[in-house]
Amino acid sequence: ETGVTQTPRHLVMGMTNKKSLKCEQHLGHNAMYWYKQSAKKPLELMFVYNFKEQTENNSVPSRFSPECPNSSHLFLHLHTLQPEDSALYLCASSPRTSFYEQFFGPGTRLTVL
Amino acid sequence: GENVEQHPSTLSVQEGDSAVIKCTYSDSASNYFPWYKQELGKGPQLIIDIRSNVGEKKDQRIAVTLNKTAKHFSLHITETQPEDSAVYFCAASIAGANNLFFGTGTRLTVIP
């Protein structure tokens, strides 16, 4: 295991639901990331947090709302999603941003009906 | 921004043969190039990386080469085994940046 856990592993939600994805890292890292992985596309960086502060928002729609209460936990709050938001959402962490290996969790497979 | 292209998208090799995956990048300021392996149901895991001050790096059966002039880098796996079957991603990054720019992945199948 990489030391990064994600829950739930699978999520099915309707377009009007509100749900949250959770990520936890046990590595003592200070940077955490959310990525979206869709079929036949490169991994897309969504958000970056460094020492609990958001340092990157990669033009992500407001229906995705991140929260980082401390350096070990990262959430992605979801509301009024669209079917095209169905994807694998990956969380990663690294000792700090830039130039360091990123450790990925197993991902949450999200299906929006 | 950086654009990373990866080829081939699928690759099948016989067990024991070598596999080569190639990537190109567009931004000459990129100086960190990791390779990730993603197995079914798991997140990507780093298998090897190279920085722009070296041209080649080896770790047992895995090697990566970097040609800064041509802006391309490659992953070489020798003596392939069935457990090497996975999706492999290359990536590029600029020192000091938050982003890793990923390629679209190569699905490697090693046939026993």
mmCIF file of C-alpha atoms in Angstrom:
data_model
loop_
_atom_site.group_PDB
_atom_site.id
_atom_site.type_symbol
_atom_site.label_atom_id
_atom_site.label_comp_id
_atom_site.label_asym_id
_atom_site.label_seq_id
_atom_site.Cartn_x
_atom_site.Cartn_y
_atom_site.Cartn_z
ATOM 1 C CA GLU A 1 0.000 0.000 0.000
ATOM 2 C CA THR A 2 1.129 3.562 -0.688
ATOM 3 C CA GLY A 3 0.013 5.118 2.606
ATOM 4 C CA VAL A 4 -2.804 7.045 0.922
ATOM 5 C CA THR A 5 -6.351 5.803 1.476
ATOM 6 C CA GLN A 6 -9.526 6.912 -0.254
ATOM 7 C CA THR A 7 -13.168 6.322 0.622
ATOM 8 C CA PRO A 8 -15.507 5.317 -0.756
ATOM 9 C CA ARG A 9 -13.919 3.168 -3.471
ATOM 10 C CA HIS A 10 -17.095 3.272 -5.575
ATOM 11 C CA LEU A 11 -19.876 5.848 -5.637
ATOM 12 C CA VAL A 12 -23.021 6.099 -7.722
ATOM 13 C CA MET A 13 -24.981 9.325 -7.443
ATOM 14 C CA GLY A 14 -27.755 11.153 -9.169
ATOM 15 C CA MET A 15 -27.324 14.599 -10.620
ATOM 16 C CA THR A 16 -29.124 16.243 -7.707
ATOM 17 C CA ASN A 17 -27.262 14.436 -4.924
ATOM 18 C CA LYS A 18 -24.572 15.842 -2.657
ATOM 19 C CA LYS A 19 -21.727 13.545 -1.689
ATOM 20 C CA SER A 20 -18.124 13.795 -0.482
ATOM 21 C CA LEU A 21 -14.949 11.917 -1.289
ATOM 22 C CA LYS A 22 -12.368 11.478 1.450
ATOM 23 C CA CYS A 23 -8.609 11.074 1.247
ATOM 24 C CA GLU A 24 -6.205 10.428 4.103
ATOM 25 C CA GLN A 25 -2.424 10.131 3.967
ATOM 26 C CA HIS A 26 -0.274 8.518 6.677
ATOM 27 C CA LEU A 27 3.073 9.639 5.268
ATOM 28 C CA GLY A 28 3.615 12.943 7.033
ATOM 29 C CA HIS A 29 3.427 14.818 3.733
ATOM 30 C CA ASN A 30 2.513 18.473 3.404
ATOM 31 C CA ALA A 31 1.075 18.580 -0.111
ATOM 32 C CA MET A 32 -2.099 16.871 -1.321
ATOM 33 C CA TYR A 33 -3.693 16.708 -4.749
ATOM 34 C CA TRP A 34 -6.955 15.766 -6.466
ATOM 35 C CA TYR A 35 -6.794 14.325 -9.986
ATOM 36 C CA LYS A 36 -9.516 13.216 -12.405
ATOM 37 C CA GLN A 37 -8.786 10.154 -14.548
ATOM 38 C CA SER A 38 -11.034 9.594 -17.559
ATOM 39 C CA ALA A 39 -10.657 6.872 -20.174
ATOM 40 C CA LYS A 40 -8.086 7.650 -22.884
ATOM 41 C CA LYS A 41 -7.241 11.056 -21.414
ATOM 42 C CA PRO A 42 -4.233 12.183 -19.413
ATOM 43 C CA LEU A 43 -4.664 12.516 -15.685
ATOM 44 C CA GLU A 44 -6.097 15.973 -15.053
ATOM 45 C CA LEU A 45 -4.902 17.898 -12.024
ATOM 46 C CA MET A 46 -7.856 19.502 -10.252
ATOM 47 C CA PHE A 47 -6.611 20.988 -6.981
ATOM 48 C CA VAL A 48 -3.385 21.298 -5.017
ATOM 49 C CA TYR A 49 -3.016 22.006 -1.313
ATOM 50 C CA ASN A 50 0.309 22.843 0.304
ATOM 51 C CA PHE A 51 0.377 23.073 4.096
ATOM 52 C CA LYS A 52 -3.455 23.190 4.063
ATOM 53 C CA GLU A 53 -3.529 26.164 1.684
ATOM 54 C CA GLN A 54 -4.953 25.790 -1.808
ATOM 55 C CA THR A 55 -2.237 26.665 -4.283
ATOM 56 C CA GLU A 56 -3.821 25.440 -7.501
ATOM 57 C CA ASN A 57 -7.330 25.358 -8.887
ATOM 58 C CA ASN A 58 -7.087 24.103 -12.427
ATOM 59 C CA SER A 59 -10.257 25.811 -13.731
ATOM 60 C CA VAL A 60 -12.448 23.223 -12.057
ATOM 61 C CA PRO A 61 -16.236 23.849 -12.109
ATOM 62 C CA SER A 62 -17.705 25.054 -8.823
ATOM 63 C CA ARG A 63 -19.772 21.855 -8.491
ATOM 64 C CA PHE A 64 -16.493 20.385 -7.168
ATOM 65 C CA SER A 65 -15.506 21.918 -3.842
ATOM 66 C CA PRO A 66 -12.297 20.825 -2.076
ATOM 67 C CA GLU A 67 -11.589 21.042 1.628
ATOM 68 C CA CYS A 68 -8.298 20.447 3.446
ATOM 69 C CA PRO A 69 -8.769 20.687 7.226
ATOM 70 C CA ASN A 70 -5.201 19.530 7.935
ATOM 71 C CA SER A 71 -2.181 18.182 6.068
ATOM 72 C CA SER A 72 -3.381 14.580 6.440
ATOM 73 C CA HIS A 73 -6.939 14.880 5.166
ATOM 74 C CA LEU A 74 -8.445 16.073 1.919
ATOM 75 C CA PHE A 75 -12.079 16.079 0.871
ATOM 76 C CA LEU A 76 -13.846 16.661 -2.416
ATOM 77 C CA HIS A 77 -17.449 17.777 -1.995
ATOM 78 C CA LEU A 78 -19.688 17.052 -4.960
ATOM 79 C CA HIS A 79 -23.063 18.605 -5.838
ATOM 80 C CA THR A 80 -25.234 18.792 -8.954
ATOM 81 C CA LEU A 81 -22.764 16.804 -11.005
ATOM 82 C CA GLN A 82 -23.175 15.933 -14.680
ATOM 83 C CA PRO A 83 -22.840 12.491 -16.307
ATOM 84 C CA GLU A 84 -19.558 13.619 -17.919
ATOM 85 C CA ASP A 85 -18.126 13.940 -14.408
ATOM 86 C CA SER A 86 -18.128 10.144 -14.149
ATOM 87 C CA ALA A 87 -14.478 9.129 -13.765
ATOM 88 C CA LEU A 88 -11.876 7.783 -11.359
ATOM 89 C CA TYR A 89 -10.918 10.466 -8.823
ATOM 90 C CA LEU A 90 -7.428 10.051 -7.481
ATOM 91 C CA CYS A 91 -5.881 11.633 -4.432
ATOM 92 C CA ALA A 92 -2.117 11.996 -4.090
ATOM 93 C CA SER A 93 0.339 13.407 -1.593
ATOM 94 C CA SER A 94 3.989 14.434 -1.625
ATOM 95 C CA PRO A 95 6.463 15.797 0.941
ATOM 96 C CA ARG A 96 5.928 19.215 -0.590
ATOM 97 C CA THR A 97 4.841 20.561 -3.931
ATOM 98 C CA SER A 98 7.187 20.438 -6.889
ATOM 99 C CA PHE A 99 9.931 18.020 -7.822
ATOM 100 C CA TYR A 100 8.934 15.211 -5.492
ATOM 101 C CA GLU A 101 7.366 11.815 -6.046
ATOM 102 C CA GLN A 102 3.612 11.838 -5.650
ATOM 103 C CA PHE A 103 2.030 8.896 -3.844
ATOM 104 C CA PHE A 104 -1.411 8.017 -5.162
ATOM 105 C CA GLY A 105 -4.384 6.450 -3.432
ATOM 106 C CA PRO A 106 -6.458 3.735 -5.132
ATOM 107 C CA GLY A 107 -9.089 6.199 -6.300
ATOM 108 C CA THR A 108 -12.866 6.532 -6.073
ATOM 109 C CA ARG A 109 -14.785 5.296 -9.112
ATOM 110 C CA LEU A 110 -17.632 7.818 -9.497
ATOM 111 C CA THR A 111 -20.668 7.215 -11.680
ATOM 112 C CA VAL A 112 -23.164 10.044 -12.169
ATOM 113 C CA LEU A 113 -26.566 8.929 -13.413
ATOM 114 C CA GLY B 1 1.442 24.793 -20.784
ATOM 115 C CA GLU B 2 3.310 21.536 -21.125
ATOM 116 C CA ASN B 3 2.050 18.895 -23.583
ATOM 117 C CA VAL B 4 3.167 15.298 -23.135
ATOM 118 C CA GLU B 5 2.533 12.742 -25.874
ATOM 119 C CA GLN B 6 2.930 9.023 -25.270
ATOM 120 C CA HIS B 7 3.213 6.109 -27.702
ATOM 121 C CA PRO B 8 2.111 3.441 -28.244
ATOM 122 C CA SER B 9 -1.291 3.362 -26.550
ATOM 123 C CA THR B 10 -1.195 -0.446 -26.399
ATOM 124 C CA LEU B 11 1.741 -2.840 -26.498
ATOM 125 C CA SER B 12 1.814 -6.634 -26.387
ATOM 126 C CA VAL B 13 5.055 -8.544 -25.933
ATOM 127 C CA GLN B 14 6.015 -12.138 -25.290
ATOM 128 C CA GLU B 15 7.308 -12.943 -21.838
ATOM 129 C CA GLY B 16 11.070 -12.419 -21.767
ATOM 130 C CA ASP B 17 11.082 -9.841 -24.564
ATOM 131 C CA SER B 18 11.769 -6.149 -24.076
ATOM 132 C CA ALA B 19 9.198 -3.356 -24.091
ATOM 133 C CA VAL B 20 9.815 0.291 -24.969
ATOM 134 C CA ILE B 21 7.430 3.183 -24.370
ATOM 135 C CA LYS B 22 8.205 6.643 -25.707
ATOM 136 C CA CYS B 23 7.137 10.131 -24.653
ATOM 137 C CA THR B 24 7.744 13.593 -25.997
ATOM 138 C CA TYR B 25 7.279 16.891 -24.214
ATOM 139 C CA SER B 26 6.926 20.436 -25.456
ATOM 140 C CA ASP B 27 8.300 22.731 -22.754
ATOM 141 C CA SER B 28 12.095 22.896 -22.698
ATOM 142 C CA ALA B 29 11.903 24.131 -19.081
ATOM 143 C CA SER B 30 10.642 20.700 -17.920
ATOM 144 C CA ASN B 31 13.329 18.976 -15.895
ATOM 145 C CA TYR B 32 11.699 16.127 -13.981
ATOM 146 C CA PHE B 33 10.317 13.040 -15.725
ATOM 147 C CA PRO B 34 8.664 10.287 -13.674
ATOM 148 C CA TRP B 35 7.129 7.047 -14.917
ATOM 149 C CA TYR B 36 4.123 5.540 -13.170
ATOM 150 C CA LYS B 37 2.653 2.034 -13.312
ATOM 151 C CA GLN B 38 -1.067 1.574 -12.703
ATOM 152 C CA GLU B 39 -2.437 -1.887 -12.045
ATOM 153 C CA LEU B 40 -6.118 -2.702 -12.177
ATOM 154 C CA GLY B 41 -8.000 -1.231 -9.227
ATOM 155 C CA LYS B 42 -5.012 0.718 -7.954
ATOM 156 C CA GLY B 43 -3.671 4.217 -8.244
ATOM 157 C CA PRO B 44 -0.505 5.001 -10.225
ATOM 158 C CA GLN B 45 2.760 4.101 -8.491
ATOM 159 C CA LEU B 46 6.137 5.614 -9.314
ATOM 160 C CA ILE B 47 8.530 3.068 -10.778
ATOM 161 C CA ILE B 48 11.414 5.262 -11.899
ATOM 162 C CA ASP B 49 12.174 8.919 -12.495
ATOM 163 C CA ILE B 50 14.903 10.957 -14.111
ATOM 164 C CA ARG B 51 16.029 14.531 -13.797
ATOM 165 C CA SER B 52 17.365 16.569 -16.660
ATOM 166 C CA ASN B 53 20.957 16.541 -15.436
ATOM 167 C CA VAL B 54 21.317 12.847 -16.395
ATOM 168 C CA GLY B 55 20.719 11.007 -19.657
ATOM 169 C CA GLU B 56 19.953 7.521 -18.372
ATOM 170 C CA LYS B 57 18.920 5.788 -15.185
ATOM 171 C CA LYS B 58 18.554 2.067 -14.452
ATOM 172 C CA ASP B 59 16.845 0.084 -11.750
ATOM 173 C CA GLN B 60 17.121 -3.665 -12.277
ATOM 174 C CA ARG B 61 14.992 -4.499 -15.357
ATOM 175 C CA ILE B 62 13.761 -0.946 -15.827
ATOM 176 C CA ALA B 63 15.636 1.919 -17.448
ATOM 177 C CA VAL B 64 14.723 5.415 -18.571
ATOM 178 C CA THR B 65 16.572 7.508 -21.138
ATOM 179 C CA LEU B 66 16.261 11.233 -21.704
ATOM 180 C CA ASN B 67 17.183 13.278 -24.765
ATOM 181 C CA LYS B 68 16.814 16.929 -23.800
ATOM 182 C CA THR B 69 17.707 18.220 -27.240
ATOM 183 C CA ALA B 70 14.953 16.234 -28.907
ATOM 184 C CA LYS B 71 12.638 16.606 -25.904
ATOM 185 C CA HIS B 72 11.844 12.939 -25.592
ATOM 186 C CA PHE B 73 12.263 10.253 -22.982
ATOM 187 C CA SER B 74 11.668 6.526 -23.007
ATOM 188 C CA LEU B 75 10.970 3.650 -20.644
ATOM 189 C CA HIS B 76 12.688 0.338 -21.310
ATOM 190 C CA ILE B 77 11.634 -2.880 -19.584
ATOM 191 C CA THR B 78 13.819 -5.914 -20.211
ATOM 192 C CA GLU B 79 13.037 -9.593 -19.599
ATOM 193 C CA THR B 80 9.347 -8.795 -19.258
ATOM 194 C CA GLN B 81 7.202 -10.871 -16.912
ATOM 195 C CA PRO B 82 3.411 -11.278 -16.726
ATOM 196 C CA GLU B 83 3.329 -9.094 -13.610
ATOM 197 C CA ASP B 84 4.650 -6.220 -15.717
ATOM 198 C CA SER B 85 1.225 -6.107 -17.402
ATOM 199 C CA ALA B 86 -0.327 -2.756 -16.456
ATOM 200 C CA VAL B 87 -0.901 0.762 -17.751
ATOM 201 C CA TYR B 88 2.234 2.914 -17.776
ATOM 202 C CA PHE B 89 2.168 6.715 -17.669
ATOM 203 C CA CYS B 90 4.961 9.150 -18.354
ATOM 204 C CA ALA B 91 4.890 12.649 -16.930
ATOM 205 C CA ALA B 92 6.876 15.873 -17.048
ATOM 206 C CA SER B 93 7.255 18.699 -14.605
ATOM 207 C CA ILE B 94 9.014 22.025 -14.251
ATOM 208 C CA ALA B 95 10.947 22.561 -11.037
ATOM 209 C CA GLY B 96 8.962 24.756 -8.696
ATOM 210 C CA ALA B 97 5.644 24.022 -10.385
ATOM 211 C CA ASN B 98 2.712 22.204 -8.793
ATOM 212 C CA ASN B 99 1.792 20.293 -11.919
ATOM 213 C CA LEU B 100 2.783 16.907 -13.208
ATOM 214 C CA PHE B 101 1.718 16.758 -16.867
ATOM 215 C CA PHE B 102 0.836 13.188 -17.763
ATOM 216 C CA GLY B 103 0.790 11.287 -21.022
ATOM 217 C CA THR B 104 -2.301 9.321 -22.039
ATOM 218 C CA GLY B 105 -0.890 5.966 -20.936
ATOM 219 C CA THR B 106 0.299 2.716 -22.535
ATOM 220 C CA ARG B 107 -1.444 -0.543 -21.783
ATOM 221 C CA LEU B 108 1.295 -3.191 -21.700
ATOM 222 C CA THR B 109 0.319 -6.851 -21.937
ATOM 223 C CA VAL B 110 2.977 -9.504 -21.382
ATOM 224 C CA ILE B 111 1.917 -12.804 -22.915
ATOM 225 C CA PRO B 112 3.133 -15.866 -21.002
#
